[in-house]
Amino acid sequence: MTNTVPWKPNALADLRECLDLMTADGTVPGGVIAHGTFDSEPGYLASGVVAPECGDVRPGPDTVYDVASLTKVLATWPLVGTSLMDGFTLDTPLRELLTGVPAEAPASQVTVRQVLAHTSGLRADTRLDQYRNRPEPLAELICGEPLIADPGAGHRYINRGFILLGLALAHYRCRRLDELATELWQDLGMTSTTYGPVPRSAQVAPTEQRLTGGPRLWGMPHDDNAALLGGVAGHAGVFTTPADLATFATHLLSSHAIDGPMGRWLACSMQRQAEIEPGLDRGLAWILADEGRVAYHHGFTGTSLYLAPTTGRYLAICTNAVYHHQDNRTRLAPLRTLALKAITDEP
C-alpha cells in the first residue's frame, strides 16, 4: 500500500505565482491547476479568465478544455489496458487487429507496444488531408506509407500510430472509439469528459483563431487531423475538465496503491521502452522522469498531467495557451518545469 507524501512547502505557491505571471503577460488567457493525492480531495489553483469572448468568467474545476494529445492517455492508453484483459496483446501487429492492411505493407508488422512507445517508425507528419478523395481505408493508407525507421529502432513522437491504434481498438471491440471511451469515463465518474465537438459556452475554453477576422475554434478540436476524422481519433479530440482529470488521476493512483487492474497497467506502462533524451524515457504512452518514478504527458493546446505513484501525488494543468500563440512549448516551459519539480520533490 502506498503512503501518500504531502507537497513540499511553497511548491503550490510557486505554481500559482507562475500561472498568475503567465496570465498577466498574455501567455495564456487563464488556466487551472488541479493537485492532490489519491486519498484526499483535489485542490485547484486558478488564474485569469476563460477567454475574452467569455467576459469576466474565471476558469475553475468545471471549465472544459480541449486537451489535445492528452487524448492518448485519457482514451487510447486506458482502452488498451482494459483490452489486455480480453486477449489483446502488446506484441500483436496492428495489421492483425485491422482489416484491409496487406501483409506486404511497410507498416504491417508494427506492434501495439511500438505504437505506445513511439518507436513504430511510421511517418512523422500526420497530414491526413493528403488522403482526401482516396477510396482505400485509412488504416491501409497509413500502413502503406514508407517507414522512416525500422520498427523498434528508436524514439520519435508520432501521432499516426495512435490514429491506427484507435482504429484497431474500435475494430477489435466492435464498437466506435468514442463509445468505448465514453463507457470507460462514465465508469470512472468522469462525467464531463467527451470527444468533441462540444457546444460553445462560457464554460468551454476557445483556442486558436485560424483566419484573421474569423471565428476562433471554440468547442471544435484544435487538431486538424482529429477534426478530419469527425473529432474522434486515437491521438487527439478529447475535451475534459480539471475536475475530471483529478478523478482520472485519483483512480489510477489508488488502483496502483492496491495493485488493482488499472494500477498494474500503469506500473507496466512505467517500464522504460526507449530513451527520449538523458533523464527522460518513454514508457507505454507516458513520458518517464525522476528515474522512472513519475509519469507525465502534455497536450499541444496547453495541458499536462503528472502522476507520481510512489508518493500518490498528481498535478493536472489546463490552459488554452494556443489562444494567443502556437509556440507554447517554449512559453509554457516555466510552468511545466515547476510542475515536474513540484511532483518529484520530497517534502
mmCIF file of C-alpha atoms in Angstrom:
data_model
loop_
_atom_site.group_PDB
_atom_site.id
_atom_site.type_symbol
_atom_site.label_atom_id
_atom_site.label_comp_id
_atom_site.label_asym_id
_atom_site.label_seq_id
_atom_site.Cartn_x
_atom_site.Cartn_y
_atom_site.Cartn_z
ATOM 1 C CA MET A 1 0.000 0.000 0.000
ATOM 2 C CA THR A 2 1.388 3.408 -0.995
ATOM 3 C CA ASN A 3 1.609 6.040 1.715
ATOM 4 C CA THR A 4 0.889 9.433 0.230
ATOM 5 C CA VAL A 5 3.519 12.136 0.676
ATOM 6 C CA PRO A 6 2.482 15.753 1.226
ATOM 7 C CA TRP A 7 3.575 18.549 -1.067
ATOM 8 C CA LYS A 8 6.775 20.430 -0.385
ATOM 9 C CA PRO A 9 6.035 23.802 1.262
ATOM 10 C CA ASN A 10 5.856 26.605 -1.308
ATOM 11 C CA ALA A 11 5.574 24.206 -4.268
ATOM 12 C CA LEU A 12 1.931 25.056 -4.880
ATOM 13 C CA ALA A 13 2.571 28.735 -4.148
ATOM 14 C CA ASP A 14 5.290 28.742 -6.828
ATOM 15 C CA LEU A 15 2.929 27.157 -9.318
ATOM 16 C CA ARG A 16 0.227 29.732 -8.551
ATOM 17 C CA GLU A 17 2.679 32.603 -8.936
ATOM 18 C CA CYS A 18 3.923 31.250 -12.269
ATOM 19 C CA LEU A 19 0.377 30.787 -13.591
ATOM 20 C CA ASP A 20 -0.522 34.316 -12.481
ATOM 21 C CA LEU A 21 2.539 35.728 -14.265
ATOM 22 C CA MET A 22 1.753 33.824 -17.455
ATOM 23 C CA THR A 23 -1.796 35.148 -17.373
ATOM 24 C CA ALA A 24 -0.586 38.699 -16.763
ATOM 25 C CA ASP A 25 1.929 38.659 -19.628
ATOM 26 C CA GLY A 26 -0.539 37.176 -22.133
ATOM 27 C CA THR A 27 0.972 33.709 -22.414
ATOM 28 C CA VAL A 28 -2.452 32.258 -21.557
ATOM 29 C CA PRO A 29 -5.888 33.867 -21.072
ATOM 30 C CA GLY A 30 -6.149 31.878 -17.860
ATOM 31 C CA GLY A 31 -5.902 28.379 -16.525
ATOM 32 C CA VAL A 32 -6.456 25.882 -13.738
ATOM 33 C CA ILE A 33 -4.068 23.539 -11.958
ATOM 34 C CA ALA A 34 -5.616 20.554 -10.171
ATOM 35 C CA HIS A 35 -3.482 18.969 -7.465
ATOM 36 C CA GLY A 36 -3.817 16.353 -4.790
ATOM 37 C CA THR A 37 -3.182 12.813 -3.642
ATOM 38 C CA PHE A 38 -5.335 9.765 -4.282
ATOM 39 C CA ASP A 39 -6.609 9.761 -0.677
ATOM 40 C CA SER A 40 -7.566 13.441 -0.446
ATOM 41 C CA GLU A 41 -9.956 15.879 -2.067
ATOM 42 C CA PRO A 42 -8.447 17.737 -5.038
ATOM 43 C CA GLY A 43 -7.337 21.330 -4.765
ATOM 44 C CA TYR A 44 -7.386 23.889 -7.557
ATOM 45 C CA LEU A 45 -5.299 26.922 -8.459
ATOM 46 C CA ALA A 46 -6.980 29.232 -10.961
ATOM 47 C CA SER A 47 -5.971 32.421 -12.709
ATOM 48 C CA GLY A 48 -7.221 34.815 -15.380
ATOM 49 C CA VAL A 49 -10.370 34.342 -17.441
ATOM 50 C CA VAL A 50 -11.635 31.520 -19.645
ATOM 51 C CA ALA A 51 -11.178 33.809 -22.680
ATOM 52 C CA PRO A 52 -12.085 37.378 -23.664
ATOM 53 C CA GLU A 53 -15.130 36.026 -25.568
ATOM 54 C CA CYS A 54 -16.438 34.716 -22.250
ATOM 55 C CA GLY A 55 -16.345 38.079 -20.481
ATOM 56 C CA ASP A 56 -15.077 38.040 -16.915
ATOM 57 C CA VAL A 57 -15.876 34.341 -16.342
ATOM 58 C CA ARG A 58 -12.999 32.809 -14.423
ATOM 59 C CA PRO A 59 -11.824 29.259 -15.116
ATOM 60 C CA GLY A 60 -12.435 26.630 -12.483
ATOM 61 C CA PRO A 61 -12.726 22.890 -11.857
ATOM 62 C CA ASP A 62 -15.610 22.548 -14.339
ATOM 63 C CA THR A 63 -14.183 24.594 -17.219
ATOM 64 C CA VAL A 64 -13.970 22.458 -20.368
ATOM 65 C CA TYR A 65 -10.648 22.366 -22.226
ATOM 66 C CA ASP A 66 -9.549 20.805 -25.499
ATOM 67 C CA VAL A 67 -6.737 18.638 -24.115
ATOM 68 C CA ALA A 68 -5.250 17.616 -27.490
ATOM 69 C CA SER A 69 -2.642 14.861 -27.031
ATOM 70 C CA LEU A 70 -3.794 14.076 -23.512
ATOM 71 C CA THR A 71 -6.313 12.056 -25.524
ATOM 72 C CA LYS A 72 -3.545 9.484 -25.859
ATOM 73 C CA VAL A 73 -3.512 8.818 -22.101
ATOM 74 C CA LEU A 74 -7.165 9.594 -21.340
ATOM 75 C CA ALA A 75 -8.692 7.407 -24.051
ATOM 76 C CA THR A 76 -6.397 5.227 -26.157
ATOM 77 C CA TRP A 77 -3.970 4.163 -23.427
ATOM 78 C CA PRO A 78 -6.565 3.044 -20.828
ATOM 79 C CA LEU A 79 -8.618 1.322 -23.539
ATOM 80 C CA VAL A 80 -5.534 -0.709 -24.453
ATOM 81 C CA GLY A 81 -5.123 -1.540 -20.768
ATOM 82 C CA THR A 82 -8.686 -2.786 -20.414
ATOM 83 C CA SER A 83 -8.444 -4.690 -23.704
ATOM 84 C CA LEU A 84 -5.379 -6.572 -22.432
ATOM 85 C CA MET A 85 -7.718 -8.325 -20.028
ATOM 86 C CA ASP A 86 -9.605 -9.724 -23.023
ATOM 87 C CA GLY A 87 -6.946 -11.214 -25.263
ATOM 88 C CA PHE A 88 -5.472 -8.038 -26.752
ATOM 89 C CA THR A 89 -1.650 -8.245 -26.649
ATOM 90 C CA LEU A 90 1.067 -5.611 -26.762
ATOM 91 C CA ASP A 91 3.172 -7.508 -29.268
ATOM 92 C CA THR A 92 0.417 -8.226 -31.775
ATOM 93 C CA PRO A 93 1.000 -6.471 -35.117
ATOM 94 C CA LEU A 94 -1.650 -3.844 -35.741
ATOM 95 C CA ARG A 95 -2.363 -5.478 -39.110
ATOM 96 C CA GLU A 96 -3.917 -8.420 -37.272
ATOM 97 C CA LEU A 97 -6.285 -6.059 -35.451
ATOM 98 C CA LEU A 98 -7.403 -4.199 -38.574
ATOM 99 C CA THR A 99 -8.906 -5.030 -41.954
ATOM 100 C CA GLY A 100 -7.549 -4.203 -45.357
ATOM 101 C CA VAL A 101 -3.860 -3.968 -44.487
ATOM 102 C CA PRO A 102 -1.802 -6.193 -46.812
ATOM 103 C CA ALA A 103 0.920 -8.352 -45.311
ATOM 104 C CA GLU A 104 3.453 -6.658 -47.589
ATOM 105 C CA ALA A 105 2.557 -3.117 -46.436
ATOM 106 C CA PRO A 106 5.587 -1.284 -44.955
ATOM 107 C CA ALA A 107 3.928 -0.944 -41.540
ATOM 108 C CA SER A 108 2.331 -4.393 -41.477
ATOM 109 C CA GLN A 109 4.490 -5.623 -38.586
ATOM 110 C CA VAL A 110 4.289 -2.549 -36.354
ATOM 111 C CA THR A 111 3.020 -3.683 -32.937
ATOM 112 C CA VAL A 112 0.787 -2.163 -30.278
ATOM 113 C CA ARG A 113 3.808 -1.820 -27.979
ATOM 114 C CA GLN A 114 5.817 0.053 -30.608
ATOM 115 C CA VAL A 115 2.968 2.499 -31.180
ATOM 116 C CA LEU A 116 2.573 3.178 -27.449
ATOM 117 C CA ALA A 117 6.347 3.608 -27.086
ATOM 118 C CA HIS A 118 6.602 5.883 -30.145
ATOM 119 C CA THR A 119 9.091 3.508 -31.752
ATOM 120 C CA SER A 120 6.862 2.484 -34.663
ATOM 121 C CA GLY A 121 8.989 4.023 -37.427
ATOM 122 C CA LEU A 122 5.840 5.432 -39.050
ATOM 123 C CA ARG A 123 5.992 8.691 -40.980
ATOM 124 C CA ALA A 124 6.358 11.606 -38.597
ATOM 125 C CA ASP A 125 3.985 14.125 -40.203
ATOM 126 C CA THR A 126 0.319 13.258 -39.787
ATOM 127 C CA ARG A 127 -1.251 15.075 -42.788
ATOM 128 C CA LEU A 128 -4.455 13.120 -43.227
ATOM 129 C CA ASP A 129 -5.582 15.869 -45.608
ATOM 130 C CA GLN A 130 -3.342 14.235 -48.219
ATOM 131 C CA TYR A 131 -5.756 11.308 -48.359
ATOM 132 C CA ARG A 132 -8.852 13.284 -49.335
ATOM 133 C CA ASN A 133 -10.893 11.537 -52.035
ATOM 134 C CA ARG A 134 -8.888 8.328 -51.687
ATOM 135 C CA PRO A 135 -11.182 5.264 -51.633
ATOM 136 C CA GLU A 136 -8.910 2.993 -49.572
ATOM 137 C CA PRO A 137 -9.493 2.537 -45.806
ATOM 138 C CA LEU A 138 -7.458 4.957 -43.687
ATOM 139 C CA ALA A 139 -5.525 2.145 -41.982
ATOM 140 C CA GLU A 140 -4.426 0.788 -45.347
ATOM 141 C CA LEU A 141 -3.304 4.240 -46.476
ATOM 142 C CA ILE A 142 -1.250 4.885 -43.345
ATOM 143 C CA CYS A 143 0.309 1.426 -43.264
ATOM 144 C CA GLY A 144 1.129 1.687 -46.961
ATOM 145 C CA GLU A 145 3.380 4.716 -46.489
ATOM 146 C CA PRO A 146 7.154 4.062 -46.375
ATOM 147 C CA LEU A 147 8.605 3.857 -42.868
ATOM 148 C CA ILE A 148 11.155 6.437 -41.720
ATOM 149 C CA ALA A 149 12.885 3.923 -39.437
ATOM 150 C CA ASP A 150 12.788 0.242 -38.593
ATOM 151 C CA PRO A 151 10.067 -0.529 -36.020
ATOM 152 C CA GLY A 152 11.577 -0.568 -32.554
ATOM 153 C CA ALA A 153 14.781 1.157 -33.653
ATOM 154 C CA GLY A 154 14.382 4.391 -31.698
ATOM 155 C CA HIS A 155 12.055 7.009 -30.274
ATOM 156 C CA ARG A 156 10.201 9.593 -32.336
ATOM 157 C CA TYR A 157 6.883 11.117 -31.312
ATOM 158 C CA ILE A 158 4.333 10.082 -33.937
ATOM 159 C CA ASN A 159 0.569 10.690 -33.974
ATOM 160 C CA ARG A 160 -0.123 8.295 -36.851
ATOM 161 C CA GLY A 161 0.456 5.265 -34.665
ATOM 162 C CA PHE A 162 -2.183 6.368 -32.169
ATOM 163 C CA ILE A 163 -4.625 7.027 -35.004
ATOM 164 C CA LEU A 164 -4.056 3.434 -36.138
ATOM 165 C CA LEU A 165 -4.368 2.168 -32.578
ATOM 166 C CA GLY A 166 -7.710 3.957 -32.195
ATOM 167 C CA LEU A 167 -8.929 2.242 -35.362
ATOM 168 C CA ALA A 168 -7.613 -1.108 -34.115
ATOM 169 C CA LEU A 169 -9.382 -0.766 -30.754
ATOM 170 C CA ALA A 170 -12.675 0.021 -32.464
ATOM 171 C CA HIS A 171 -12.326 -2.962 -34.807
ATOM 172 C CA TYR A 172 -11.233 -5.350 -32.060
ATOM 173 C CA ARG A 173 -14.004 -4.290 -29.670
ATOM 174 C CA CYS A 174 -16.624 -3.947 -32.462
ATOM 175 C CA ARG A 175 -17.654 -0.508 -31.239
ATOM 176 C CA ARG A 176 -16.753 3.074 -32.117
ATOM 177 C CA LEU A 177 -13.815 4.594 -30.288
ATOM 178 C CA ASP A 178 -15.899 7.382 -28.750
ATOM 179 C CA GLU A 179 -18.430 4.842 -27.443
ATOM 180 C CA LEU A 180 -15.676 2.775 -25.833
ATOM 181 C CA ALA A 181 -14.091 5.854 -24.280
ATOM 182 C CA THR A 182 -17.390 7.268 -23.015
ATOM 183 C CA GLU A 183 -18.206 3.984 -21.286
ATOM 184 C CA LEU A 184 -14.767 3.987 -19.642
ATOM 185 C CA TRP A 185 -15.088 7.590 -18.465
ATOM 186 C CA GLN A 186 -18.581 7.042 -17.101
ATOM 187 C CA ASP A 187 -17.363 4.023 -15.118
ATOM 188 C CA LEU A 188 -14.675 6.262 -13.585
ATOM 189 C CA GLY A 189 -17.097 9.083 -12.785
ATOM 190 C CA MET A 190 -15.636 11.429 -15.416
ATOM 191 C CA THR A 191 -18.983 12.904 -16.340
ATOM 192 C CA SER A 192 -17.666 15.958 -18.214
ATOM 193 C CA THR A 193 -15.158 14.182 -20.460
ATOM 194 C CA THR A 194 -16.117 13.642 -24.089
ATOM 195 C CA TYR A 195 -14.887 13.641 -27.627
ATOM 196 C CA GLY A 196 -15.706 16.877 -29.451
ATOM 197 C CA PRO A 197 -17.261 18.835 -30.822
ATOM 198 C CA VAL A 198 -18.945 20.376 -27.765
ATOM 199 C CA PRO A 199 -21.407 23.309 -27.673
ATOM 200 C CA ARG A 200 -19.929 26.769 -27.266
ATOM 201 C CA SER A 201 -20.457 28.368 -23.859
ATOM 202 C CA ALA A 202 -18.591 30.472 -21.310
ATOM 203 C CA GLN A 203 -17.551 27.214 -19.628
ATOM 204 C CA VAL A 204 -15.710 25.994 -22.744
ATOM 205 C CA ALA A 205 -12.267 27.498 -23.399
ATOM 206 C CA PRO A 206 -11.784 28.711 -27.009
ATOM 207 C CA THR A 207 -8.467 28.043 -28.710
ATOM 208 C CA GLU A 208 -6.972 29.430 -31.909
ATOM 209 C CA GLN A 209 -8.127 31.982 -34.454
ATOM 210 C CA ARG A 210 -7.010 30.376 -37.710
ATOM 211 C CA LEU A 211 -8.073 33.212 -40.046
ATOM 212 C CA THR A 212 -7.704 36.939 -39.334
ATOM 213 C CA GLY A 213 -11.144 38.283 -38.632
ATOM 214 C CA GLY A 214 -12.647 34.812 -38.499
ATOM 215 C CA PRO A 215 -14.142 32.986 -35.514
ATOM 216 C CA ARG A 216 -11.984 31.080 -33.080
ATOM 217 C CA LEU A 217 -12.043 27.339 -32.699
ATOM 218 C CA TRP A 218 -14.484 27.015 -29.831
ATOM 219 C CA GLY A 219 -15.710 23.553 -28.948
ATOM 220 C CA MET A 220 -14.128 22.168 -32.121
ATOM 221 C CA PRO A 221 -10.919 20.070 -31.938
ATOM 222 C CA HIS A 222 -7.821 22.189 -32.396
ATOM 223 C CA ASP A 223 -6.018 19.273 -34.037
ATOM 224 C CA ASP A 224 -6.684 19.365 -37.798
ATOM 225 C CA ASN A 225 -6.345 15.630 -38.235
ATOM 226 C CA ALA A 226 -8.746 14.839 -35.402
ATOM 227 C CA ALA A 227 -11.195 17.287 -36.975
ATOM 228 C CA LEU A 228 -10.887 15.483 -40.313
ATOM 229 C CA LEU A 229 -11.877 12.291 -38.513
ATOM 230 C CA GLY A 230 -15.026 13.928 -37.163
ATOM 231 C CA GLY A 231 -13.445 14.852 -33.841
ATOM 232 C CA VAL A 232 -12.827 11.245 -32.768
ATOM 233 C CA ALA A 233 -9.276 9.901 -33.022
ATOM 234 C CA GLY A 234 -6.747 7.940 -31.030
ATOM 235 C CA HIS A 235 -4.291 10.832 -30.795
ATOM 236 C CA ALA A 236 -6.464 13.929 -30.125
ATOM 237 C CA GLY A 237 -10.033 15.199 -29.919
ATOM 238 C CA VAL A 238 -10.947 14.848 -26.225
ATOM 239 C CA PHE A 239 -12.412 17.670 -24.134
ATOM 240 C CA THR A 240 -12.342 17.468 -20.346
ATOM 241 C CA THR A 241 -12.235 19.483 -17.122
ATOM 242 C CA PRO A 242 -9.660 19.899 -14.334
ATOM 243 C CA ALA A 243 -12.085 18.078 -12.020
ATOM 244 C CA ASP A 244 -12.305 15.073 -14.327
ATOM 245 C CA LEU A 245 -8.520 14.977 -14.716
ATOM 246 C CA ALA A 246 -8.286 14.852 -10.918
ATOM 247 C CA THR A 247 -10.793 11.991 -10.904
ATOM 248 C CA PHE A 248 -8.802 10.111 -13.548
ATOM 249 C CA ALA A 249 -5.510 10.610 -11.694
ATOM 250 C CA THR A 250 -7.064 9.592 -8.383
ATOM 251 C CA HIS A 251 -8.384 6.362 -9.880
ATOM 252 C CA LEU A 252 -5.053 5.413 -11.444
ATOM 253 C CA LEU A 253 -3.053 6.168 -8.306
ATOM 254 C CA SER A 254 -5.469 4.484 -5.906
ATOM 255 C CA SER A 255 -5.587 1.405 -8.153
ATOM 256 C CA HIS A 256 -1.786 1.397 -8.223
ATOM 257 C CA ALA A 257 -1.706 1.525 -4.417
ATOM 258 C CA ILE A 258 -3.850 -1.599 -4.054
ATOM 259 C CA ASP A 259 -2.475 -3.413 -7.112
ATOM 260 C CA GLY A 260 -5.756 -3.073 -8.973
ATOM 261 C CA PRO A 261 -6.122 -3.721 -12.730
ATOM 262 C CA MET A 262 -5.522 -0.161 -13.934
ATOM 263 C CA GLY A 263 -2.798 0.254 -11.340
ATOM 264 C CA ARG A 264 -0.992 -2.771 -12.735
ATOM 265 C CA TRP A 265 -1.384 -1.338 -16.245
ATOM 266 C CA LEU A 266 0.101 1.949 -15.043
ATOM 267 C CA ALA A 267 3.026 0.098 -13.434
ATOM 268 C CA CYS A 268 3.590 -1.860 -16.659
ATOM 269 C CA SER A 269 3.472 1.368 -18.642
ATOM 270 C CA MET A 270 6.099 2.975 -16.405
ATOM 271 C CA GLN A 271 8.730 0.488 -17.532
ATOM 272 C CA ARG A 272 11.288 2.076 -19.825
ATOM 273 C CA GLN A 273 10.770 1.364 -23.530
ATOM 274 C CA ALA A 274 13.029 3.957 -25.209
ATOM 275 C CA GLU A 275 15.196 6.922 -24.304
ATOM 276 C CA ILE A 276 13.875 10.343 -25.312
ATOM 277 C CA GLU A 277 16.860 12.295 -24.018
ATOM 278 C CA PRO A 278 19.159 11.967 -20.998
ATOM 279 C CA GLY A 279 16.960 11.820 -17.910
ATOM 280 C CA LEU A 280 13.713 11.245 -19.822
ATOM 281 C CA ASP A 281 12.421 7.943 -21.141
ATOM 282 C CA ARG A 282 9.267 6.798 -22.886
ATOM 283 C CA GLY A 283 7.148 4.175 -21.233
ATOM 284 C CA LEU A 284 3.938 2.989 -22.833
ATOM 285 C CA ALA A 285 2.409 6.326 -23.897
ATOM 286 C CA TRP A 286 3.754 8.185 -20.840
ATOM 287 C CA ILE A 287 6.996 10.144 -20.513
ATOM 288 C CA LEU A 288 9.018 8.902 -17.541
ATOM 289 C CA ALA A 289 11.103 11.159 -15.291
ATOM 290 C CA ASP A 290 12.775 11.052 -11.879
ATOM 291 C CA GLU A 291 14.362 7.677 -12.640
ATOM 292 C CA GLY A 292 11.016 6.228 -13.670
ATOM 293 C CA ARG A 293 9.096 7.365 -10.589
ATOM 294 C CA VAL A 294 6.982 9.994 -12.380
ATOM 295 C CA ALA A 295 4.822 9.629 -15.493
ATOM 296 C CA TYR A 296 3.516 12.622 -17.421
ATOM 297 C CA HIS A 297 2.118 13.732 -20.762
ATOM 298 C CA HIS A 298 1.477 17.071 -22.476
ATOM 299 C CA GLY A 299 -1.215 18.345 -24.816
ATOM 300 C CA PHE A 300 -0.373 20.848 -27.550
ATOM 301 C CA THR A 301 -3.192 23.218 -26.590
ATOM 302 C CA GLY A 302 -1.525 23.888 -23.220
ATOM 303 C CA THR A 303 -2.385 20.964 -20.967
ATOM 304 C CA SER A 304 -0.380 18.470 -18.894
ATOM 305 C CA LEU A 305 -0.962 15.579 -16.498
ATOM 306 C CA TYR A 306 1.619 14.335 -13.966
ATOM 307 C CA LEU A 307 1.429 11.174 -11.826
ATOM 308 C CA ALA A 308 3.760 10.057 -9.026
ATOM 309 C CA PRO A 309 2.644 6.608 -7.853
ATOM 310 C CA THR A 310 5.375 6.312 -5.207
ATOM 311 C CA THR A 311 4.035 9.377 -3.371
ATOM 312 C CA GLY A 312 0.406 9.187 -4.522
ATOM 313 C CA ARG A 313 0.503 12.741 -5.863
ATOM 314 C CA TYR A 314 -0.774 14.213 -9.115
ATOM 315 C CA LEU A 315 -0.919 17.529 -10.947
ATOM 316 C CA ALA A 316 -3.059 18.490 -13.937
ATOM 317 C CA ILE A 317 -2.576 21.714 -15.884
ATOM 318 C CA CYS A 318 -5.387 23.072 -18.051
ATOM 319 C CA THR A 319 -4.831 26.148 -20.196
ATOM 320 C CA ASN A 320 -5.814 27.273 -23.683
ATOM 321 C CA ALA A 321 -2.321 28.564 -24.472
ATOM 322 C CA VAL A 322 -2.874 28.349 -28.235
ATOM 323 C CA TYR A 323 -5.421 31.157 -27.873
ATOM 324 C CA HIS A 324 -2.566 33.666 -28.249
ATOM 325 C CA HIS A 325 0.379 31.661 -29.571
ATOM 326 C CA GLN A 326 1.266 28.368 -31.205
ATOM 327 C CA ASP A 327 4.806 28.324 -29.789
ATOM 328 C CA ASN A 328 3.549 27.139 -26.413
ATOM 329 C CA ARG A 329 6.281 24.532 -25.942
ATOM 330 C CA THR A 330 8.659 27.388 -25.109
ATOM 331 C CA ARG A 331 6.148 29.701 -23.454
ATOM 332 C CA LEU A 332 4.740 27.010 -21.145
ATOM 333 C CA ALA A 333 8.168 25.629 -20.236
ATOM 334 C CA PRO A 334 8.484 27.552 -16.923
ATOM 335 C CA LEU A 335 5.128 26.270 -15.652
ATOM 336 C CA ARG A 336 5.758 22.717 -16.802
ATOM 337 C CA THR A 337 9.250 22.756 -15.291
ATOM 338 C CA LEU A 338 7.837 23.892 -11.953
ATOM 339 C CA ALA A 339 5.126 21.221 -12.122
ATOM 340 C CA LEU A 340 7.673 18.454 -12.680
ATOM 341 C CA LYS A 341 9.844 19.811 -9.857
ATOM 342 C CA ALA A 342 6.850 20.036 -7.532
ATOM 343 C CA ILE A 343 5.747 16.449 -8.092
ATOM 344 C CA THR A 344 9.250 14.978 -7.847
ATOM 345 C CA ASP A 345 10.431 16.911 -4.784
ATOM 346 C CA GLU A 346 10.287 15.262 -1.397
ATOM 347 C CA PRO A 347 8.944 17.435 1.460
#
